[in-house]
PDB file of C-alpha atoms in Angstrom:
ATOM      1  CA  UNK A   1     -15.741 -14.123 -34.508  1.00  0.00           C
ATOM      2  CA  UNK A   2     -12.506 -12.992 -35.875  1.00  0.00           C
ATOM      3  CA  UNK A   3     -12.981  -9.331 -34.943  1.00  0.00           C
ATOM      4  CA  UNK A   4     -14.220 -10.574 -31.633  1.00  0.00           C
ATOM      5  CA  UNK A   5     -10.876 -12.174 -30.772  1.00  0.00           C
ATOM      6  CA  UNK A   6      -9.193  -9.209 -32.751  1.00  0.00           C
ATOM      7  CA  UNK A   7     -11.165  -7.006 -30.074  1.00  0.00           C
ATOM      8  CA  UNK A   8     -10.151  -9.003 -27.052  1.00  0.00           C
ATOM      9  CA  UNK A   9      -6.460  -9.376 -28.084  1.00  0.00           C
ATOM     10  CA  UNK A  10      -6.461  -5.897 -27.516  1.00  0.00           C
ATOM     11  CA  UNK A  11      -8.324  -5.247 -24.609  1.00  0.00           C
ATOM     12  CA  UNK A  12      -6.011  -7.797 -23.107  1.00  0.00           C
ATOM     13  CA  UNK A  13      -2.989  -5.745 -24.558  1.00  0.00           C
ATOM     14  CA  UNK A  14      -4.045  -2.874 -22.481  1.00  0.00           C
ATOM     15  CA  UNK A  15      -4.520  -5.077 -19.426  1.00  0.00           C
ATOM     16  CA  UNK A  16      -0.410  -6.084 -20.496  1.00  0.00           C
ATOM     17  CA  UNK A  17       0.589  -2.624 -20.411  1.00  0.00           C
ATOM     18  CA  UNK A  18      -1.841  -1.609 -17.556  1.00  0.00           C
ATOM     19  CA  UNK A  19      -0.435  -4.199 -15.211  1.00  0.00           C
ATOM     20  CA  UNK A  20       2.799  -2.805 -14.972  1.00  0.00           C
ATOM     21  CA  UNK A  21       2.082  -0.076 -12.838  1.00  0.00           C
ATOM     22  CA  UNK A  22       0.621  -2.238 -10.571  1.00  0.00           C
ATOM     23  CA  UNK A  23       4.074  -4.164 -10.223  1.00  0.00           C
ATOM     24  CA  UNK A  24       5.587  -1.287  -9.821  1.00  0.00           C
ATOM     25  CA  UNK A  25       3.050  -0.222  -7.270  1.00  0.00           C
ATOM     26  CA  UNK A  26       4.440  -3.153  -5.379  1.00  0.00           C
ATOM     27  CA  UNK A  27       8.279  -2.959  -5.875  1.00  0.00           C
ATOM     28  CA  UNK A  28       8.048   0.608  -4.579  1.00  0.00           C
ATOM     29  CA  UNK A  29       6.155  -0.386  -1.534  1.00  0.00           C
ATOM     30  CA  UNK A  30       8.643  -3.130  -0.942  1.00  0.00           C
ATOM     31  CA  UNK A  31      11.551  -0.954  -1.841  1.00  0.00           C
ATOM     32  CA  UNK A  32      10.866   2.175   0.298  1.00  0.00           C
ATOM     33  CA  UNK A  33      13.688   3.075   2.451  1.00  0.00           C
ATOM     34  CA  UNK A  34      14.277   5.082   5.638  1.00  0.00           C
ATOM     35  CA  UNK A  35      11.763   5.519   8.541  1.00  0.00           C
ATOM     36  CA  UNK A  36       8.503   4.795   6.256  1.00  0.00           C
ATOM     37  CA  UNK A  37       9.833   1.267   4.938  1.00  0.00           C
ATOM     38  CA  UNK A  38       9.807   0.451   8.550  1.00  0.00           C
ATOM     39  CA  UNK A  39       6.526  -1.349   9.028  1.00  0.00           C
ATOM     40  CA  UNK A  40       6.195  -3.853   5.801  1.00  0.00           C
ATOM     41  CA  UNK A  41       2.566  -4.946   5.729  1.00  0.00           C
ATOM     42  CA  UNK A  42       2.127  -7.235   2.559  1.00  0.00           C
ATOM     43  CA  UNK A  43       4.287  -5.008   0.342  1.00  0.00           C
ATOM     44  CA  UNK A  44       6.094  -8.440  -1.381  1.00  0.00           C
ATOM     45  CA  UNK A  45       2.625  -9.751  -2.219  1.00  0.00           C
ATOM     46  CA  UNK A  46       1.452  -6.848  -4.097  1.00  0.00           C
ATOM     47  CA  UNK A  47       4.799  -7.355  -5.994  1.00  0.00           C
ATOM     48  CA  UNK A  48       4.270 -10.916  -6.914  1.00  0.00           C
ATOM     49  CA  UNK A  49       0.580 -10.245  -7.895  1.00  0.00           C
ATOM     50  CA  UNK A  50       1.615  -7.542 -10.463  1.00  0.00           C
ATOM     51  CA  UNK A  51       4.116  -9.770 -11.449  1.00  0.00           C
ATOM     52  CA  UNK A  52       0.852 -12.363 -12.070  1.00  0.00           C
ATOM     53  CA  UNK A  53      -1.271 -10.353 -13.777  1.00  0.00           C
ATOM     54  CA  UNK A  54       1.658  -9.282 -16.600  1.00  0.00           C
ATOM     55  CA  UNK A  55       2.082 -13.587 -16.874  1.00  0.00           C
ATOM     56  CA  UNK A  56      -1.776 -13.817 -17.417  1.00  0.00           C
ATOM     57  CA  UNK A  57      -2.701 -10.878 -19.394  1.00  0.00           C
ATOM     58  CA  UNK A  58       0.093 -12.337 -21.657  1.00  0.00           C
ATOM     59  CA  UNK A  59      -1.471 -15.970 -21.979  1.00  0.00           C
ATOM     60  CA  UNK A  60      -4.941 -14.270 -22.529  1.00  0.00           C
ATOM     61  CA  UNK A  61      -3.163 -11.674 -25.670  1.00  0.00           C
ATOM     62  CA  UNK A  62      -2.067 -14.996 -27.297  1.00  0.00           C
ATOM     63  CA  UNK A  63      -5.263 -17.023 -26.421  1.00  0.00           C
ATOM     64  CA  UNK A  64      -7.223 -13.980 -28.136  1.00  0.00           C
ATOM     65  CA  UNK A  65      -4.867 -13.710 -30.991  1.00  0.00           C
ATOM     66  CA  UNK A  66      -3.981 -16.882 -31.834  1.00  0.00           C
ATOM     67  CA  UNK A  67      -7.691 -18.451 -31.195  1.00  0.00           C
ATOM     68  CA  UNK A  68      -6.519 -20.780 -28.455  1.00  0.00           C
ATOM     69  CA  UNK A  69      -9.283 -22.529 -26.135  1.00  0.00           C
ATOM     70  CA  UNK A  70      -6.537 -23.803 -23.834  1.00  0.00           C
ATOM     71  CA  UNK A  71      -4.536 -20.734 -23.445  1.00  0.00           C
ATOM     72  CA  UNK A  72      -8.047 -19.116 -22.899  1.00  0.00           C
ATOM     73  CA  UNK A  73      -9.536 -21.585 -20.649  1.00  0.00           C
ATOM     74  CA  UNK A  74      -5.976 -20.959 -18.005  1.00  0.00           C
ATOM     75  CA  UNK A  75      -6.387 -17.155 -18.633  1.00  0.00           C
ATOM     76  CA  UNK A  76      -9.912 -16.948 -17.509  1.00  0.00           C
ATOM     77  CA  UNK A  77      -9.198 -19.360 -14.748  1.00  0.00           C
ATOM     78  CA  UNK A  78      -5.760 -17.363 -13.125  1.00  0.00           C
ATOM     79  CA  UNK A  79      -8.297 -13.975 -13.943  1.00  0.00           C
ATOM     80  CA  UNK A  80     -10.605 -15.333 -11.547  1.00  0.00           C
ATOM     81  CA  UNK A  81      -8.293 -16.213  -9.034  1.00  0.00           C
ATOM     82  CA  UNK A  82      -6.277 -12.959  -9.155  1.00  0.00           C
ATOM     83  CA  UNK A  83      -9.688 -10.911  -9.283  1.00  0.00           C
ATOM     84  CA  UNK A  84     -10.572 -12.874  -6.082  1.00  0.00           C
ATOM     85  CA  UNK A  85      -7.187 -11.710  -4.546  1.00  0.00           C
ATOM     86  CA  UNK A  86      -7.070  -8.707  -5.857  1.00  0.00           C
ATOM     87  CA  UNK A  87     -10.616  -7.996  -3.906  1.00  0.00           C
ATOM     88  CA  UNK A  88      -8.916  -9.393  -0.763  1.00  0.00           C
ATOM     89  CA  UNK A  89      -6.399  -7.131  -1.124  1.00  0.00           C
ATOM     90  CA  UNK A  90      -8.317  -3.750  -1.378  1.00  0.00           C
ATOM     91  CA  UNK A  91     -10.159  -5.263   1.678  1.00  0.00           C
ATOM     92  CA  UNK A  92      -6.880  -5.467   3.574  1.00  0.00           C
ATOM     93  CA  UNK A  93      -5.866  -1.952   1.790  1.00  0.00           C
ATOM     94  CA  UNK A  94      -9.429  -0.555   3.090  1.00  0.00           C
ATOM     95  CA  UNK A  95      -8.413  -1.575   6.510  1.00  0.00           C
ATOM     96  CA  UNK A  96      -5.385  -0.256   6.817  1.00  0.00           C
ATOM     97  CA  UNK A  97      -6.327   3.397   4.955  1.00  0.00           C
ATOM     98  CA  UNK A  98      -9.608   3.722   6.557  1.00  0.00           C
ATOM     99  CA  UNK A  99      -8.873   4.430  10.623  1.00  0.00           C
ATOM    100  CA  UNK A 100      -6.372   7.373  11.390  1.00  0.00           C
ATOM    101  CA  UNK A 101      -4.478   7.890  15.162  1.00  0.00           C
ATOM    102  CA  UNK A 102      -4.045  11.694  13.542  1.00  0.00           C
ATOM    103  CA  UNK A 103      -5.617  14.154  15.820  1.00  0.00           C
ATOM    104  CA  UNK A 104      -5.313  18.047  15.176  1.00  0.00           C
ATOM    105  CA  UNK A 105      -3.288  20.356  17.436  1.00  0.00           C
ATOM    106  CA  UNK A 106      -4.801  23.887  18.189  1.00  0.00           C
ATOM    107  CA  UNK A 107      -1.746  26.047  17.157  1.00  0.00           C
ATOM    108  CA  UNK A 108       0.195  23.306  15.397  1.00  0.00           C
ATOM    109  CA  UNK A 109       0.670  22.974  11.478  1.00  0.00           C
ATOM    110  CA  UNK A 110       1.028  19.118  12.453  1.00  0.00           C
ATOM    111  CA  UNK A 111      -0.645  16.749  13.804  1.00  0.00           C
ATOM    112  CA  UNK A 112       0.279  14.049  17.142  1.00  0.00           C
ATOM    113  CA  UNK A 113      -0.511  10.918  16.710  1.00  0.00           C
ATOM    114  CA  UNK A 114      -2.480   8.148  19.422  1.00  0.00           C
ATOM    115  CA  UNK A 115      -2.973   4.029  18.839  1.00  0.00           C
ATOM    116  CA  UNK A 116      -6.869   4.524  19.964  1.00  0.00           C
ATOM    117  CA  UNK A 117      -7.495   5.904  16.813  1.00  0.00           C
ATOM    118  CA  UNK A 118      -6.310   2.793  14.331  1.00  0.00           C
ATOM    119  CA  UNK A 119      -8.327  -0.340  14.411  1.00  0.00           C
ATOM    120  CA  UNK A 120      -7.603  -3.203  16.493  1.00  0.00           C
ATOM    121  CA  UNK A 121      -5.867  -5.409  14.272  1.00  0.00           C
ATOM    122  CA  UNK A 122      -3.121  -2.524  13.236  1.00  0.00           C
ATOM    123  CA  UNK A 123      -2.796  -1.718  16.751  1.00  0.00           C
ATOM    124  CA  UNK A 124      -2.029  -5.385  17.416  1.00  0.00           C
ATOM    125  CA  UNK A 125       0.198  -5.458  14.731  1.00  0.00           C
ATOM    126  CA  UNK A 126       2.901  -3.097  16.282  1.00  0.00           C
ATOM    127  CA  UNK A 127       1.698  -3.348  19.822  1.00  0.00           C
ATOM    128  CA  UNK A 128       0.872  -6.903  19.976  1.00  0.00           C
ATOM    129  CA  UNK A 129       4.055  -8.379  19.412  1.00  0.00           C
ATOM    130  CA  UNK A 130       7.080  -7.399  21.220  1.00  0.00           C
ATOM    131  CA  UNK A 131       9.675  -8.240  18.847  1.00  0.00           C
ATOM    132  CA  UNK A 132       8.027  -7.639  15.556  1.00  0.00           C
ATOM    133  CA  UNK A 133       8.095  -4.047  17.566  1.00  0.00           C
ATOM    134  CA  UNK A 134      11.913  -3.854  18.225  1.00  0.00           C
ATOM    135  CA  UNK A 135      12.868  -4.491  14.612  1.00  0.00           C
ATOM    136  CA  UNK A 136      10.667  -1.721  13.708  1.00  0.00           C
ATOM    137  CA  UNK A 137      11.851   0.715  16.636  1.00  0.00           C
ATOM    138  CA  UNK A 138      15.711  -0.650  15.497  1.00  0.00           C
ATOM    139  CA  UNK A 139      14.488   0.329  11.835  1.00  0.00           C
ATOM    140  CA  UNK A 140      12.835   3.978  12.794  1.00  0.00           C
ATOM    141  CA  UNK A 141      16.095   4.694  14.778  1.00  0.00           C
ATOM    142  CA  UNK A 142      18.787   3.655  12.028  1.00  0.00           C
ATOM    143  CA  UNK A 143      16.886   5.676   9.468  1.00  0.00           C
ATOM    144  CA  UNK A 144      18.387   8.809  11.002  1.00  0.00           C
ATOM    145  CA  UNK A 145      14.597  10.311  10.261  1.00  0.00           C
ATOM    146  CA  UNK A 146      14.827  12.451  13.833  1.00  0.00           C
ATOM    147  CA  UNK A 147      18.391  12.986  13.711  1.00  0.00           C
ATOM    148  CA  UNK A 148      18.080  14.848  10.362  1.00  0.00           C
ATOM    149  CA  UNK A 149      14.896  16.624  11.946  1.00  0.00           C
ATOM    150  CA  UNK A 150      17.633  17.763  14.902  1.00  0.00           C
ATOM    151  CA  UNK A 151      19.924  18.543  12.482  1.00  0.00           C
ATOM    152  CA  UNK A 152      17.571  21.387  10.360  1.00  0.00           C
ATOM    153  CA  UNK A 153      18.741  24.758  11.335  1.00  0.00           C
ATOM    154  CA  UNK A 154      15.755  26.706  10.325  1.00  0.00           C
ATOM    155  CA  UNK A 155      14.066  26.586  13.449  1.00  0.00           C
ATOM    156  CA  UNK A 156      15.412  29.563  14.863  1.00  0.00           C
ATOM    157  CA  UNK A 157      12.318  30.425  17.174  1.00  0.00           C
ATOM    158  CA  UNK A 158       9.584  27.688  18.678  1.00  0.00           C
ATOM    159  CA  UNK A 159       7.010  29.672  16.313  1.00  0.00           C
ATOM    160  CA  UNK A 160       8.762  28.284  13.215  1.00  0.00           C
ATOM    161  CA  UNK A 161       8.790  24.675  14.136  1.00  0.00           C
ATOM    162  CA  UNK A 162       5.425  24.591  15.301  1.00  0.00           C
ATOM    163  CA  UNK A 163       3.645  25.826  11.992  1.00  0.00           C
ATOM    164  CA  UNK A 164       6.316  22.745  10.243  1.00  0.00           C
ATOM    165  CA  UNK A 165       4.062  19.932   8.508  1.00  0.00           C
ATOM    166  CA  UNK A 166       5.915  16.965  10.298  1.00  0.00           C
ATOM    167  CA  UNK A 167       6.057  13.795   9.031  1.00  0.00           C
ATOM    168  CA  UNK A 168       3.857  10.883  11.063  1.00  0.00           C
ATOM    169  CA  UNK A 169       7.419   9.529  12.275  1.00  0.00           C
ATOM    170  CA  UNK A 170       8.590  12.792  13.094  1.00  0.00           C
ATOM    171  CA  UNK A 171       6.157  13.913  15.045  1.00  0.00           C
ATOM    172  CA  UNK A 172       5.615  10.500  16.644  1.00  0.00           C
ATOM    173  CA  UNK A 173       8.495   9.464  17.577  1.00  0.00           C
ATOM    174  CA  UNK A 174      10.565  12.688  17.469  1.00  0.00           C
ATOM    175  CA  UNK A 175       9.347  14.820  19.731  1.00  0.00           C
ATOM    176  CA  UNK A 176       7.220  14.354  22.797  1.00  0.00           C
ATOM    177  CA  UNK A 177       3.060  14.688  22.673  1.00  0.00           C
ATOM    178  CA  UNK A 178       1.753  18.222  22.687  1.00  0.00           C
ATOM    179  CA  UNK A 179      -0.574  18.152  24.946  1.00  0.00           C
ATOM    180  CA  UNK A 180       2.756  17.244  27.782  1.00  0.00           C
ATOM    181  CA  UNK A 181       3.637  20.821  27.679  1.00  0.00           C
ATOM    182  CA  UNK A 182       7.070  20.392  27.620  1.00  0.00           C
ATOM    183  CA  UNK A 183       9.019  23.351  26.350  1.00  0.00           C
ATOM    184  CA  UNK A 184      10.698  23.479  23.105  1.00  0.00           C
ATOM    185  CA  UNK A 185      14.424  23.970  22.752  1.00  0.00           C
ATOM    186  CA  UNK A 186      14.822  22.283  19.264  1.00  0.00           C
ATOM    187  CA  UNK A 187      12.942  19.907  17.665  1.00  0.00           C
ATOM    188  CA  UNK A 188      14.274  16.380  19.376  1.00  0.00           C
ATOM    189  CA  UNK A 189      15.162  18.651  22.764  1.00  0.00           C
ATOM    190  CA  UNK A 190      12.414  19.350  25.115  1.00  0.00           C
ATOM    191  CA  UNK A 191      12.784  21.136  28.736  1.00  0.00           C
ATOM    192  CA  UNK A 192      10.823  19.761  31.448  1.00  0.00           C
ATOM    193  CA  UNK A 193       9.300  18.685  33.886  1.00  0.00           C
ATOM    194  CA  UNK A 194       5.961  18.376  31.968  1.00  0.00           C
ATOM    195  CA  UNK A 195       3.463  20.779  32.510  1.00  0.00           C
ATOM    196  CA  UNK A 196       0.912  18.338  32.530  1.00  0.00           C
ATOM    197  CA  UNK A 197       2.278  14.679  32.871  1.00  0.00           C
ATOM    198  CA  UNK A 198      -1.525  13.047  33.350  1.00  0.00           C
ATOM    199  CA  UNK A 199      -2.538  13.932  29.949  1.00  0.00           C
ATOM    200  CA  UNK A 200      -0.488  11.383  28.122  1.00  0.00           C
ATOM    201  CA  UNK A 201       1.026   8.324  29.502  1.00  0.00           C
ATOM    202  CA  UNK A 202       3.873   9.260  26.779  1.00  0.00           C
ATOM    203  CA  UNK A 203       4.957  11.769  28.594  1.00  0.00           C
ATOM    204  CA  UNK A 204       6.724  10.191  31.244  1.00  0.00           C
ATOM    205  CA  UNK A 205       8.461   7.958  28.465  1.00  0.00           C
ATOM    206  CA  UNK A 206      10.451  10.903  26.456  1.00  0.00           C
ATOM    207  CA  UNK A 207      13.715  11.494  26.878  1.00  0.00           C
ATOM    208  CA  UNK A 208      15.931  13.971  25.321  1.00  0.00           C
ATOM    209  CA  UNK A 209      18.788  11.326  25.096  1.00  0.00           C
ATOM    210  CA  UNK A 210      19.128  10.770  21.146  1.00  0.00           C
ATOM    211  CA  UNK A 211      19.105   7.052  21.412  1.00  0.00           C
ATOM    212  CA  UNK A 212      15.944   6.984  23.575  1.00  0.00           C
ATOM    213  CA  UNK A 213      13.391  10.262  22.217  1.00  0.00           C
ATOM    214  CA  UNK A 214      10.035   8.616  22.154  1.00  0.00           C
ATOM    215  CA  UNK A 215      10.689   5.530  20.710  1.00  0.00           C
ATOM    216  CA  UNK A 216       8.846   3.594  23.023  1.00  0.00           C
ATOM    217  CA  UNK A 217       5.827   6.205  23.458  1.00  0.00           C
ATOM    218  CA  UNK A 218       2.692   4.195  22.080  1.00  0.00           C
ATOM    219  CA  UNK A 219       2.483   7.885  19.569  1.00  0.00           C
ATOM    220  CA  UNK A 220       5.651   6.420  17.944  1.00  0.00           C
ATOM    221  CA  UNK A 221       3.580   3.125  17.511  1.00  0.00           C
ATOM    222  CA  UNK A 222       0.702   5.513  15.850  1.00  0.00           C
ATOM    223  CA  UNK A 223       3.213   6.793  13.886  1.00  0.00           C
ATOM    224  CA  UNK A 224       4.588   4.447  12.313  1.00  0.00           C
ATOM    225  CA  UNK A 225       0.732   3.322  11.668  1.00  0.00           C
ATOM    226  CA  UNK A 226       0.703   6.712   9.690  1.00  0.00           C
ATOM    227  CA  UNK A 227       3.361   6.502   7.612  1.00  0.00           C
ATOM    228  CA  UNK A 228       2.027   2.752   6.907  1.00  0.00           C
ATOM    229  CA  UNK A 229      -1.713   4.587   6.407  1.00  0.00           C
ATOM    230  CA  UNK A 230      -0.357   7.208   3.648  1.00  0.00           C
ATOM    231  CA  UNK A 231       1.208   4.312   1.449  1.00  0.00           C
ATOM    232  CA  UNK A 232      -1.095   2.144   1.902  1.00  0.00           C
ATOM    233  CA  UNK A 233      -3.849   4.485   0.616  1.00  0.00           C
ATOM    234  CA  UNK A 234      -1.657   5.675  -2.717  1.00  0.00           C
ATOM    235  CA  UNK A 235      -1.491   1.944  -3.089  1.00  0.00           C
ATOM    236  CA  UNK A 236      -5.326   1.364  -3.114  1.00  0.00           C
ATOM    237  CA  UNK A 237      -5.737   3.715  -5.959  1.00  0.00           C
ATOM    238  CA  UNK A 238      -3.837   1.293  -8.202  1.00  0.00           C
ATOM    239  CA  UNK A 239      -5.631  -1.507  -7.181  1.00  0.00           C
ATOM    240  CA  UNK A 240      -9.158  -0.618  -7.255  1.00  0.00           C
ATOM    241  CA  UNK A 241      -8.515   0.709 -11.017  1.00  0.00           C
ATOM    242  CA  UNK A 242      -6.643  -2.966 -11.405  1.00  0.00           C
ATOM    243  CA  UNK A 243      -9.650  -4.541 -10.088  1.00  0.00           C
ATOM    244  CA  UNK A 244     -12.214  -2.958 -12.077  1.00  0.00           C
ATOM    245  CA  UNK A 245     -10.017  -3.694 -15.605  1.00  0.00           C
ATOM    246  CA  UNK A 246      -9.852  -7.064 -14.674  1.00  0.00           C
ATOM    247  CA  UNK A 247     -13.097  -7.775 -14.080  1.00  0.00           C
ATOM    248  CA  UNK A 248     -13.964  -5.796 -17.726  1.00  0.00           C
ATOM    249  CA  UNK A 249     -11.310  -8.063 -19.130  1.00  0.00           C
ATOM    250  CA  UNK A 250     -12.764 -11.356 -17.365  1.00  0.00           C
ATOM    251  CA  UNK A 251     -16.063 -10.198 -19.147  1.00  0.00           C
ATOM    252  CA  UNK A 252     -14.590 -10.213 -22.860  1.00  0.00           C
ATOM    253  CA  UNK A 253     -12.437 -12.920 -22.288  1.00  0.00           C
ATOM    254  CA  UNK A 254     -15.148 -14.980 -21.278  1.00  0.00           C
ATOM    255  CA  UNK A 255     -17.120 -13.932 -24.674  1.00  0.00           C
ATOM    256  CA  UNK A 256     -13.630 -14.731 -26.660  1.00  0.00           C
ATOM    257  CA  UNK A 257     -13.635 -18.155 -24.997  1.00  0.00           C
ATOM    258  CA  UNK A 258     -16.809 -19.260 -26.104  1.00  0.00           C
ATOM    259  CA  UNK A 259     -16.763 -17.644 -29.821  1.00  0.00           C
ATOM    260  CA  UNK A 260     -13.520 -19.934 -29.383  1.00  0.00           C
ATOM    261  CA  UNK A 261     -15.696 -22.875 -28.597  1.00  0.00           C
ATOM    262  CA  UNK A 262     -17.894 -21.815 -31.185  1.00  0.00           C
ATOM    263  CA  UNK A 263     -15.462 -21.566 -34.093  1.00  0.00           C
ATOM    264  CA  UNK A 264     -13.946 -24.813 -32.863  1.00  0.00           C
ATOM    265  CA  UNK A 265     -17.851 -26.941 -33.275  1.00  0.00           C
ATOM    266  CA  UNK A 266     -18.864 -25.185 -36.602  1.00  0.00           C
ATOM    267  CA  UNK A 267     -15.124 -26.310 -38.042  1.00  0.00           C
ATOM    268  CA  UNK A 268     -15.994 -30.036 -36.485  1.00  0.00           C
ATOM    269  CA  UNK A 269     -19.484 -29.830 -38.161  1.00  0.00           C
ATOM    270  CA  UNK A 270     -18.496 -28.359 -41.420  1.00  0.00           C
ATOM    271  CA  UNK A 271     -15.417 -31.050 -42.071  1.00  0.00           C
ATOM    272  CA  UNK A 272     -17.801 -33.797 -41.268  1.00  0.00           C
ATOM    273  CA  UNK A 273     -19.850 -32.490 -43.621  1.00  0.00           C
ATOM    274  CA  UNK A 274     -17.212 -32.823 -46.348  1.00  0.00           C
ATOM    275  CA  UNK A 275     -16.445 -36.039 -45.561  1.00  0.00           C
TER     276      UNK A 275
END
């Protein structure tokens, strides 16, 4: 029983040291700055539930070392309820990673961007409320991500900037949709009228005016679903191998509790014996 709880202690040591990358999974997705920290979709939670599991894996190393039922009995009963939320969480992470607005572009290193192609509930979540949309339009705009795009100097013919790998933002919200056929004079200034207005209801929404670009084109939306997408799925990584420790960890903790229990009877039994 000893090398049992020897065994466990040290599984749950590695679940110590494992969680930490899972807090820090969650203090960069809180922490990211610029035009991709714009949309912040449960990025605090993921902080606090790394935070969690380093409090629990902690109470279950001493419960295993130091033969505790009670400090076993809480760590088995916060594993199950993290293990639950953990699940919910790659549900919610599986959601957001799973639908892309990213459509190809014949010609075009990068890719536009349209709200048909995320699900309903992300759509809803930058379309469906006006103001939750302003803050994040306010955000995109301060974060200078198109005005550094305008500033890059490299683009000396169209050619060049079309075979660019653009951001989701960028090409969202910092340049009109392709398929407009505006023509390019650098990579926030497009010449007009549109060749083809009716393909894109965007298209009547760009403006060259630095303040306005296509912040309020429903491909800005997208992108900002794609930049949200792309961290979102790093993210998932982390917590599907968090998931899958934990419920190892549950497993053996669950045998350490009850060679605890066990231990705890046969010391009960053998001092009644001696007395």
């Amino acid at each position: 029983m000893a090398v049992s709880n020897n065994i466990t202690a040290c599984v749950t040591f590695m679940v110590l040291l494992c969680t930490v990358p899972i807090a820090a999974t969650g203090v960069w997705l809180a922490s990211r700055h610029g035009g991709e920290g714009c949309a912040r979709l449960a990025r605090w939670p993921v902080a606090a539930l790394g935070a969690l599991l380093l409090l629990v894996a902690l109470t279950g190393f001493l419960g295993a070392y130091r033969n505790r039922k009670g400090l076993l009995a809480c760590y088995l009963f916060a594993m199950a309820a993290l293990i639950t939320l953990l699940l919910a969480l790659l549900v919610a992470a599986f959601v957001v990673a799973h639908d892309s607005g990213a459509y190809a572009v014949p010609g075009r290193a990068y890719e536009d961007y349209r709200l048909e192609g995320y699900s309903p509930w992300l759509r809803r979540y930058v379309a469906g409320d006006p103001d939750r949309w302003e803050g994040i339009r306010a955000c995109v705009t301060g974060s200078g991500t198109c005005r550094k795009l305008a500033m890059d100097r490299s683009f000396i013919v169209p050619e060049q900037f079309y075979m660019t790998h653009l951001s989701p933002i960028e090409s969202g919200c910092c340049k009109p949709p392709t398929a407009c056929g505006f023509a390019y004079v650098s990579p926030t200034a497009w010449s007009g009228p549109a060749a083809n207005p009716a393909a894109d209801a965007d298209c009547a929404a760009w403006s060259n005016d630095p303040g306005q670009l296509c912040y309020s084109c429903g491909s800005c939306k997208a992108g900002v679903l794609g930049e949200l997408r792309e961290q979102w799925r790093r993210a998932s990584v982390a917590l599907l191998a968090a998931t899958v420790a934990l419920i190892f960890v549950y497993v053996v903790g669950c045998c350490a509790f009850r060679n605890a229990q066990t231990e705890d009877m046969f010391r009960r039994y053998k001092w009644g014996n001696n007395y």
